Coordinates of C-alpha atoms and ligand atoms in Angstrom, one line a residue:
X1 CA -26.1 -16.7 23.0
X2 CA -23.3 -19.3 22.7
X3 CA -19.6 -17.8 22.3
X4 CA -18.4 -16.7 18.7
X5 CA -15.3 -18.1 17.7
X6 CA -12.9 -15.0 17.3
X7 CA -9.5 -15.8 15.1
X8 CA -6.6 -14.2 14.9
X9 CA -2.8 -14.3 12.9
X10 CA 0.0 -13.3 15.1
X11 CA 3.5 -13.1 14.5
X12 CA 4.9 -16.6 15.6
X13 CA 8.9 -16.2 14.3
X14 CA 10.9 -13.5 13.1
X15 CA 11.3 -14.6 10.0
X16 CA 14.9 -14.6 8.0
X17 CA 14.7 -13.7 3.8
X18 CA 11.1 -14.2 2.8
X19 CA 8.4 -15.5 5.1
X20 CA 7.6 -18.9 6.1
X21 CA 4.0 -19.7 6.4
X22 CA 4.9 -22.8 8.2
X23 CA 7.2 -21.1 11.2
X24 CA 6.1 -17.2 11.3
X25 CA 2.6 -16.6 11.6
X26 CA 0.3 -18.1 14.1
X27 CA -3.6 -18.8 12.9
X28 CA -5.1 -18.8 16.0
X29 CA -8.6 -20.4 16.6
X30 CA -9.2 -21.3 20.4
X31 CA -11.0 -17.9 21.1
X32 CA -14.6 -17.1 21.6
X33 CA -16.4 -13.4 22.3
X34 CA -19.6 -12.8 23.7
X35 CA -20.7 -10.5 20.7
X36 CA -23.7 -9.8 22.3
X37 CA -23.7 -8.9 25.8
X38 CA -20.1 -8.9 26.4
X39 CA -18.4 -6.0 28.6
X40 CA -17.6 -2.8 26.5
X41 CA -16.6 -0.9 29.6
X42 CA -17.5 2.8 27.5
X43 CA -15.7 1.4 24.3
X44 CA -17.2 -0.6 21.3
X45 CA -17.6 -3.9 19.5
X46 CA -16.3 -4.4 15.9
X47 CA -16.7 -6.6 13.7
X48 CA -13.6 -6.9 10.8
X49 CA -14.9 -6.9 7.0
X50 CA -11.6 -6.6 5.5
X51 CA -8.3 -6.1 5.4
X52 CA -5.2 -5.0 4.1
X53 CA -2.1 -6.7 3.4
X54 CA 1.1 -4.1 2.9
X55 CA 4.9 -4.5 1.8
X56 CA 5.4 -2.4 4.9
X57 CA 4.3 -5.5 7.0
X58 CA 7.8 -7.0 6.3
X59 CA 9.7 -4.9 8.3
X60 CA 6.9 -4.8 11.3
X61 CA 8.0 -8.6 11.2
X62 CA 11.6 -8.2 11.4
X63 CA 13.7 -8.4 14.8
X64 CA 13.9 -5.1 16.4
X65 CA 12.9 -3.3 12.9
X66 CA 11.0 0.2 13.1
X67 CA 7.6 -0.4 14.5
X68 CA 8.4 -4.2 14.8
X69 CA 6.1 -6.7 16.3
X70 CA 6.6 -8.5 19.4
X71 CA 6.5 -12.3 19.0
X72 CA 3.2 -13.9 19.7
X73 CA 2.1 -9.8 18.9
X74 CA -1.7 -9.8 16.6
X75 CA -0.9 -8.6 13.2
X76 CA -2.1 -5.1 12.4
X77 CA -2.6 -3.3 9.6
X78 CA -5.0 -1.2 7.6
X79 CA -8.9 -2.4 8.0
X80 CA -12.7 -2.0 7.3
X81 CA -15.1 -2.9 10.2
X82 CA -18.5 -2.4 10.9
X83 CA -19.5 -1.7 14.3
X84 CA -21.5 -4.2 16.0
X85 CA -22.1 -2.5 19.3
X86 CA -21.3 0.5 21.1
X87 CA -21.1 2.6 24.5
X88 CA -19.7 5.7 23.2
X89 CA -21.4 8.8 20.9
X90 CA -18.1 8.3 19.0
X91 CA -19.0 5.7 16.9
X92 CA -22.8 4.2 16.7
X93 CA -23.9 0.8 15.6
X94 CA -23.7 0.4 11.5
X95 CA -20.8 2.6 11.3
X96 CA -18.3 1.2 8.9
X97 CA -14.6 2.3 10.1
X98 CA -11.8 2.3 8.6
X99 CA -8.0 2.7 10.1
X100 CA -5.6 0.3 11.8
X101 CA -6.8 -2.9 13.2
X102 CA -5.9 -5.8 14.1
X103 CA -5.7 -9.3 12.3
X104 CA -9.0 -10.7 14.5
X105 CA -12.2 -11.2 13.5
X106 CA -13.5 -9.1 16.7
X107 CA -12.5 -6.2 18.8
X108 CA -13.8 -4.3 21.7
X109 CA -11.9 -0.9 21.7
X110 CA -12.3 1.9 23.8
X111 CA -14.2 5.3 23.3
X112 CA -10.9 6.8 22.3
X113 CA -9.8 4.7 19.5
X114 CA -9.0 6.6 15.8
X115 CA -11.0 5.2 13.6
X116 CA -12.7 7.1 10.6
X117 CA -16.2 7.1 9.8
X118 CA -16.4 6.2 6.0
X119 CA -19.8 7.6 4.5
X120 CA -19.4 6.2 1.0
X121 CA -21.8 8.8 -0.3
X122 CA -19.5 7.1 -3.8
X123 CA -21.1 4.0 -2.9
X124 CA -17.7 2.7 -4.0
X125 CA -16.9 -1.2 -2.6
X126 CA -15.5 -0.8 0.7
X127 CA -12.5 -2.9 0.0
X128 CA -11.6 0.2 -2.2
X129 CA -10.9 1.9 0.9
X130 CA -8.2 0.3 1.5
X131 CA -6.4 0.1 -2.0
X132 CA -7.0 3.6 -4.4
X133 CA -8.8 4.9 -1.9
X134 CA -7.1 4.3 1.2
X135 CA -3.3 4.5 2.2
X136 CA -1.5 3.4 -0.9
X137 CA -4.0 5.7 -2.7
X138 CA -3.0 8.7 -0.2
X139 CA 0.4 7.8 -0.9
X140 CA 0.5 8.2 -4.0
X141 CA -2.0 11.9 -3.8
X142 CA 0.4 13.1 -1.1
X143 CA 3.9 12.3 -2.5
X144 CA 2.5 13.7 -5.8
X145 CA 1.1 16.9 -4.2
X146 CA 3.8 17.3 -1.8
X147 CA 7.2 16.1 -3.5
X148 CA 6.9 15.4 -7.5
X149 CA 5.7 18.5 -7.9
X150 CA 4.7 17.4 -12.0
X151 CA 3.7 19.6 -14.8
X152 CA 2.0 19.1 -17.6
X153 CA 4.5 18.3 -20.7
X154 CA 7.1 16.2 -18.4
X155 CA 7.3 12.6 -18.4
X156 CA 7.1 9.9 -15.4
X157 CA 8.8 6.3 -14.2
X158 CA 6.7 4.4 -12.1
X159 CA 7.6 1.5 -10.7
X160 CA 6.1 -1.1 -9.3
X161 CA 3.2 0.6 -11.6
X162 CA 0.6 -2.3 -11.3
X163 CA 0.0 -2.1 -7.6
X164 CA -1.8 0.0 -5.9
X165 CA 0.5 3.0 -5.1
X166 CA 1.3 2.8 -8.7
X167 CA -2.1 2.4 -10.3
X168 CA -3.2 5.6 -8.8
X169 CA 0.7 7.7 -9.3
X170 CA 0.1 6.5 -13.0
X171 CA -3.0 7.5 -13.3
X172 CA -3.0 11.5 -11.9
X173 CA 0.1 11.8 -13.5
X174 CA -1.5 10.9 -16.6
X175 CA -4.6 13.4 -15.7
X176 CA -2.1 16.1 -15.1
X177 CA -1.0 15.9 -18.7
X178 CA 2.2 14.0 -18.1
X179 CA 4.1 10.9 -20.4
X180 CA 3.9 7.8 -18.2
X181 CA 6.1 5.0 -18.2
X182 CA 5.1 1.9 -16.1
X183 CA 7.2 -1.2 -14.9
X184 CA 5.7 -4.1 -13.5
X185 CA 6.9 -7.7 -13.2
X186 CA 4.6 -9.8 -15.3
X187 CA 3.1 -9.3 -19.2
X188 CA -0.6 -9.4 -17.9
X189 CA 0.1 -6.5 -15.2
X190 CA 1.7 -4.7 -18.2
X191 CA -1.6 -5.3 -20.5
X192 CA -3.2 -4.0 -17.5
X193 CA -1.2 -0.5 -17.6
X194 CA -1.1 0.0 -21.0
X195 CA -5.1 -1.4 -21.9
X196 CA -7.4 -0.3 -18.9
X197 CA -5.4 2.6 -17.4
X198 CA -3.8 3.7 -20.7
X199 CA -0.4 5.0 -19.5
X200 CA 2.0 5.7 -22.3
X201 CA 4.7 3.0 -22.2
X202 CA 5.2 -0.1 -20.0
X203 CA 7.1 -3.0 -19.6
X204 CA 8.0 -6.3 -18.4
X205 CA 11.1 -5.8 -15.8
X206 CA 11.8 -9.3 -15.5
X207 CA 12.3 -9.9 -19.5
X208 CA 13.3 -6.1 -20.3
X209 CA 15.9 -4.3 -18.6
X210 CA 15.2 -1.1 -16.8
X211 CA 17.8 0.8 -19.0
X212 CA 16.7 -0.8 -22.1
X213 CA 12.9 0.6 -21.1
X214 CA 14.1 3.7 -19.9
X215 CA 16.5 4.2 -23.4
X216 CA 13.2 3.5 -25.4
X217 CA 10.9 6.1 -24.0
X218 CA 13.3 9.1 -23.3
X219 CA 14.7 10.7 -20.7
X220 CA 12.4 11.3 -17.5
X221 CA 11.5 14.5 -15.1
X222 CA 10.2 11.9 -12.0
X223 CA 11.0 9.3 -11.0
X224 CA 8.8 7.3 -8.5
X225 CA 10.8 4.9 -7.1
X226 CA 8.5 1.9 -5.4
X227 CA 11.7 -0.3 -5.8
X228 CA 14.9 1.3 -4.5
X229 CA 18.4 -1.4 -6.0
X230 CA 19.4 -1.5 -9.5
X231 CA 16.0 0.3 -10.7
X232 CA 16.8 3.1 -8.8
X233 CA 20.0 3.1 -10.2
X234 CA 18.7 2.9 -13.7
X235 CA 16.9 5.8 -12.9
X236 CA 18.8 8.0 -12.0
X237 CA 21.0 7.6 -15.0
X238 CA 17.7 8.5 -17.0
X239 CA 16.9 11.5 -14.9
X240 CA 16.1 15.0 -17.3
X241 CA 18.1 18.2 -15.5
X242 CA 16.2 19.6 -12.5
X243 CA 14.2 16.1 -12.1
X244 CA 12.7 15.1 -9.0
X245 CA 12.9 11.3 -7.3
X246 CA 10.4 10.4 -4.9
X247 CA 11.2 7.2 -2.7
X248 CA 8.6 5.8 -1.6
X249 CA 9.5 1.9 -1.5
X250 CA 12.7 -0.2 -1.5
X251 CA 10.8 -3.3 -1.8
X252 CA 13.4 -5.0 -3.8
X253 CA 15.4 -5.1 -0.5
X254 CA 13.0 -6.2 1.9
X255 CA 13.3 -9.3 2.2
X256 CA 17.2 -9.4 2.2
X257 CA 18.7 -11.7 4.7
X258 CA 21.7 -9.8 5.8
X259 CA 21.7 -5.7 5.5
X260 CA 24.9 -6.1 3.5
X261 CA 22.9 -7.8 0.8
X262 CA 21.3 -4.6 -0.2
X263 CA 22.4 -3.4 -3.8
X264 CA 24.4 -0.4 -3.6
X265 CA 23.8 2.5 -5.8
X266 CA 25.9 3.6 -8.2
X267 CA 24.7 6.4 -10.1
X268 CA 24.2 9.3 -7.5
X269 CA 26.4 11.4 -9.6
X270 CA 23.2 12.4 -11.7
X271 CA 21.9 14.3 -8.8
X272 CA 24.6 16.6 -8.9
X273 CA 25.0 17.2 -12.2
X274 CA 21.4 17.0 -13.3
X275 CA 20.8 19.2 -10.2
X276 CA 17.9 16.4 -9.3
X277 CA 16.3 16.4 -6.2
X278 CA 15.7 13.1 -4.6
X279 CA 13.3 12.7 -1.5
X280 CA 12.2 9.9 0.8
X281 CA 8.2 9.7 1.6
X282 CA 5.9 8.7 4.5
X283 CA 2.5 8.5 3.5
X284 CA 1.6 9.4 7.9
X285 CA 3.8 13.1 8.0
X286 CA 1.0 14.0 5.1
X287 CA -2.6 12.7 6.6
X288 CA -3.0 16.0 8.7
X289 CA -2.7 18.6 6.0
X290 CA -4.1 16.0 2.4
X291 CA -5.9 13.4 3.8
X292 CA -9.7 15.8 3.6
X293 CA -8.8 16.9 0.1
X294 CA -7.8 13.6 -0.1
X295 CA -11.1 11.8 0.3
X296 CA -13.0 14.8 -1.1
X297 CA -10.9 14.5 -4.4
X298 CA -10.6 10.5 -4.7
X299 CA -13.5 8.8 -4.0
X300 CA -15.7 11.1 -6.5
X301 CA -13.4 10.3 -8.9
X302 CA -13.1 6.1 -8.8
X303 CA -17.3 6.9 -8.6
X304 CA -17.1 8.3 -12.0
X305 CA -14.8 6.3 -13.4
X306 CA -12.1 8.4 -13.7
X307 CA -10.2 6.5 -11.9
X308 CA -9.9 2.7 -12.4
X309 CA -8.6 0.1 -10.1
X310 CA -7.4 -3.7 -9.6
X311 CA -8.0 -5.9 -6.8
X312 CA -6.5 -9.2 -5.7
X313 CA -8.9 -10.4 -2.9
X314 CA -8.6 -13.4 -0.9
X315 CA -10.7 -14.9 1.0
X316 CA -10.8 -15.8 4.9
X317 CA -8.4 -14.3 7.7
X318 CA -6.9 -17.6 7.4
X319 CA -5.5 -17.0 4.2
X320 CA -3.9 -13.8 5.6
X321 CA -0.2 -14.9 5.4
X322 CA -0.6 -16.7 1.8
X323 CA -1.4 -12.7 0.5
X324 CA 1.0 -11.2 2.3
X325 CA 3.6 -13.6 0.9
X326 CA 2.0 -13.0 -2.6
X327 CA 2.7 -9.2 -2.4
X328 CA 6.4 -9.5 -1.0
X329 CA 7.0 -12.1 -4.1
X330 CA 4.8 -10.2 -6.8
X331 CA 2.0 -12.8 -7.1
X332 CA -0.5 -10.8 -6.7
X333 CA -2.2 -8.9 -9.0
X334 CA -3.8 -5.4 -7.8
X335 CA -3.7 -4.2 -4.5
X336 CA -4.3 -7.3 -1.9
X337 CA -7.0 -7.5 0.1
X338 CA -8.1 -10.0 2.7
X339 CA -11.9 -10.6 3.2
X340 CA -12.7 -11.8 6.2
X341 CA -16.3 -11.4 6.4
Ligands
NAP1 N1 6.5 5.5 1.7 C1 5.3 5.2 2.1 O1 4.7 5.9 3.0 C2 4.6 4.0 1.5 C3 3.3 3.7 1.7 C4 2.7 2.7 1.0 C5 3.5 1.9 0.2 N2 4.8 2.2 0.1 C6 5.7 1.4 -0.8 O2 5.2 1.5 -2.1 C7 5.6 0.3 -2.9 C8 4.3 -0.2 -3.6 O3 3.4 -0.6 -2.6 P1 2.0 -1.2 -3.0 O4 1.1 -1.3 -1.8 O5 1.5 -0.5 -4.2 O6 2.4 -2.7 -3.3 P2 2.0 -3.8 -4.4 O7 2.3 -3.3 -5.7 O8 0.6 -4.2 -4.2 O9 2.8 -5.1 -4.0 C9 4.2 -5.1 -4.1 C10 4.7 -5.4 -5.5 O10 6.1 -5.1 -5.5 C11 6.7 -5.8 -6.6 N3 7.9 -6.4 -6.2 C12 8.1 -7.4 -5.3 N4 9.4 -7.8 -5.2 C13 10.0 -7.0 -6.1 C14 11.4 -6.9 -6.5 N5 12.4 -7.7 -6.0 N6 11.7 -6.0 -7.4 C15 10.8 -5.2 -8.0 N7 9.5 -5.3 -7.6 C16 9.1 -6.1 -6.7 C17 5.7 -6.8 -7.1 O11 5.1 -6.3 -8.3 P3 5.8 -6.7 -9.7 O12 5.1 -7.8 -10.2 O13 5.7 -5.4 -10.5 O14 7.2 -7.1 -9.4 C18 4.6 -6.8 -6.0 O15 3.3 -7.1 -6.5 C19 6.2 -0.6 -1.9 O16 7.6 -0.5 -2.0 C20 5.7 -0.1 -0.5 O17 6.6 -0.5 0.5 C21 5.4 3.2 0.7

C-alpha cells in the first residue's frame, strides 16, 4: 500500500497580540504513514475525525506561558479519533476516542495513552463531544456544581453566553429555575440566546454597555465571568449580597501584547461589602470526581433535546489556524470545531 500523506499544524512563531496566520503556525504536508502495516510496537493507530479549537490555545502559544508550546511543537488540543489499528486490549479497532491529541491527521500511540472510549449510546454527532458535551461542556457542569452553587429564585450573568461554555452555564442555570442574563458580541448570537435557548435577557456587548444591561435586568447572585476586564468590573458592581463569581475566562486579555496592557479592576470593593465570594476554575481539578456524572447526566439530555447546541465547523486541518483565530476575535459562531475527516 503506497504511503498516506499525514499533515500536521505546528507552532511556527510565538506570536505577539493576536495571531498571524502567515508567521505562527506551520501546515505541514511532507509526511506519509504506512497506515497499514506500519510498526505499532504494542501501541495503536488513529486516525483524527475532529477537533477542537479552544481560547486556551492562546496562551499554549505564548513564550514561556503555562503549558506553552515549544516552537516547531504539533498543536494539541481536544479530539475525536477512530482507531484504525491496534496492538493493545486497551483500545480495539472501531473505537472512537476522545481526549487530547494532536493537530495530525495520524498517530501511533502507545498502550498507555488516556484516551476515553465514547459509546454514544445518545447517538449524538461526535463533534458534540467536543463542544456541550465535552470540556467546555464539563466546564460549565463542574464550575456550576462545584463553585456557583445556584438556587432556584436567583438570577445569573453569563458572559461570553453564546459559546460553548456559555450555551450550556445558560442553559442548567435556566433548568435549575434561575433568571438568566446572557452577553454576547453580535445581534444574531443574541437571537440565538434569547430564541432557541430561551434565557431571560441578553444583549449585544459591543452596542450595549455592560452596566447599561446589567442596570436593566437587576441585580445578580452569579456571576460567570468568561471575560475577566471591564465586564468583570461591571459585575461586580451588580453583584446581590452573598453572590458568588466564578472565573472561568479572561479572554478579553488574551491576546494583550504587553502584561501591563491588562484592564485593572476597579470594583473589588463589592466583595467585601456584599460579602461575595469570587473563585477561579479549572475544568482538569474537577474530571476525577464530575466527569462520570458528567457524561451520565449530559449526553441523555442533548439526546432529548433538552439541551440545545451551536456549532461553527470548519472544514480541513488546514483550516485549523483560520478557527482558532475566529474564536480569539469572536467570528465564530458556536463552539469551533475542525473536521478533518
Ligand atoms: N477555566 C477553565 O477551565 C476553562 C475551560 C474552558 C474554557 N474556559 C474559558 O471560557 C471562556 C469561553 O470559552 P468557550 O470555549 O465557550 O469560547 P467561545 O465562546 O467559543 O469563543 C470565545 C468567544 O469569546 C468572545 N470574545 C473574544 N474576544 C473577546 C473580548 N475581547 N471581549 C469579550 N468577549 C470576547 C467571543 O464571543 P463574543 O462574540 O461573545 O465576543 C468569542 O466567540 C473562555 O474565556 C475560555 O478561556 C475556561
Amino acid at each position: 500500500m503506497a504511503p498516506t500523506p499525514n499533515p500536521s499544524i505546528s507552532l511556527a512563531a510565538h506570536p505577539v497580540g493576536y495571531p498571524d496566520l502567515g508567521k505562527d503556525f506551520k501546515y505541514d504536508t511532507s509526511a506519509t504513514i504506512d497506515v497499514d502495516s506500519g510498526a505499532l510496537n504494542g501501541g495503536f493507530l488513529t486516525k483524527t475525525l475532529y477537533l477542537s479549537v479552544d481560547p486556551y490555545m492562546r496562551n499554549r502559544m505564548r513564550d514561556g506561558g503555562l503549558g506553552g508550546w515549544k516552537l516547531g511543537q504539533l498543536f494539541e488540543g481536544f479530539g475525536i479519533s477512530e482507531v484504525l489499528r491496534s496492538e493493545t486490549d486497551q483500545y480495539k479497532k472501531g473505537d472512537i476516542l476522545y481526549g487530547t491529541t494532536t493537530f495530525r491527521a495520524y498517530n501511533v500511540w502507545p498502550a498507555s495513552a488516556p484516551f476515553r472510549v465514547l459509546h454514544n449510546t445518545e447517538n449524538i454527532p461526535l463533534s458534540v463531544y467536543l463542544g456541550v458535551a465535552g470540556m467546555p461542556g464539563k466546564t460549565a457542569y463542574y464550575g456550576l456544581r462545584a463553585i456557583a452553587d445556584p438556587k432556584a429564585g436567583e438570577s445569573i450573568f453569563v458572559s461570553t453566553a453564546a459559546g460553548p461554555v456559555g450555551q450550556l452555564v445558560c442553559q442548567l442555570a435556566k433548568a435549575k429555575g434561575l433568571r438568566v442574563l446572557g452577553s454576547a458580541g453580535s445581534d444574531e448570537k443574541v437571537r440565538f440566546l434569547l430564541e432557541d435557548l430561551k434565557i431571560d435577557a441578553a444583549f449585544n456587548y459591543k452596542t450595549t454597555s455592560t452596566e447599561e444591561g446589567l442596570k436593566k435586568f437587576g441585580g445578580i447572585d452569579i456571576y460567570w465571568d468568561n471575560v475577566g476586564g471591564e465586564m468583570l468590573d461591571a459585575a461586580l458592581e451588580a453583584m446581590n449580597k452573598f453572590g458568588r463569581i466564578v472565573l472561568c475566562g479572561h479572554i478579553s486579555m488574551y491576546n494583550v501584547k504587553t502584561p501591563g496592557e491588562r484592564y485593572g479592576i476597579k470594583n473589588t470593593y463589592s466583595l467585601l461589602y456584599k460579602e461575595v465570594k469570587m473563585q477561579g476554575l479549572y475544568v482538569t481539578s474537577y474530571e476525577e470526581k464530575y466527569s462520570d456524572e458528567f457524561y451520565a447526566t449530559v449526553p441523555k439530555m442533548i439526546a432529548e433535546g433538552k439541551i440545545k447546541y451551536l456549532e461553527d465547523v470548519t472544514e480541513g486541518l488546514e483550516h485549523a489556524p483560520n478557527a482558532l483565530l475566529g474564536v480569539l476575535k469572536g467570528d465564530n459562531v458556536g463552539k469551533a470545531v475542525v473536521k478533518v475527516a
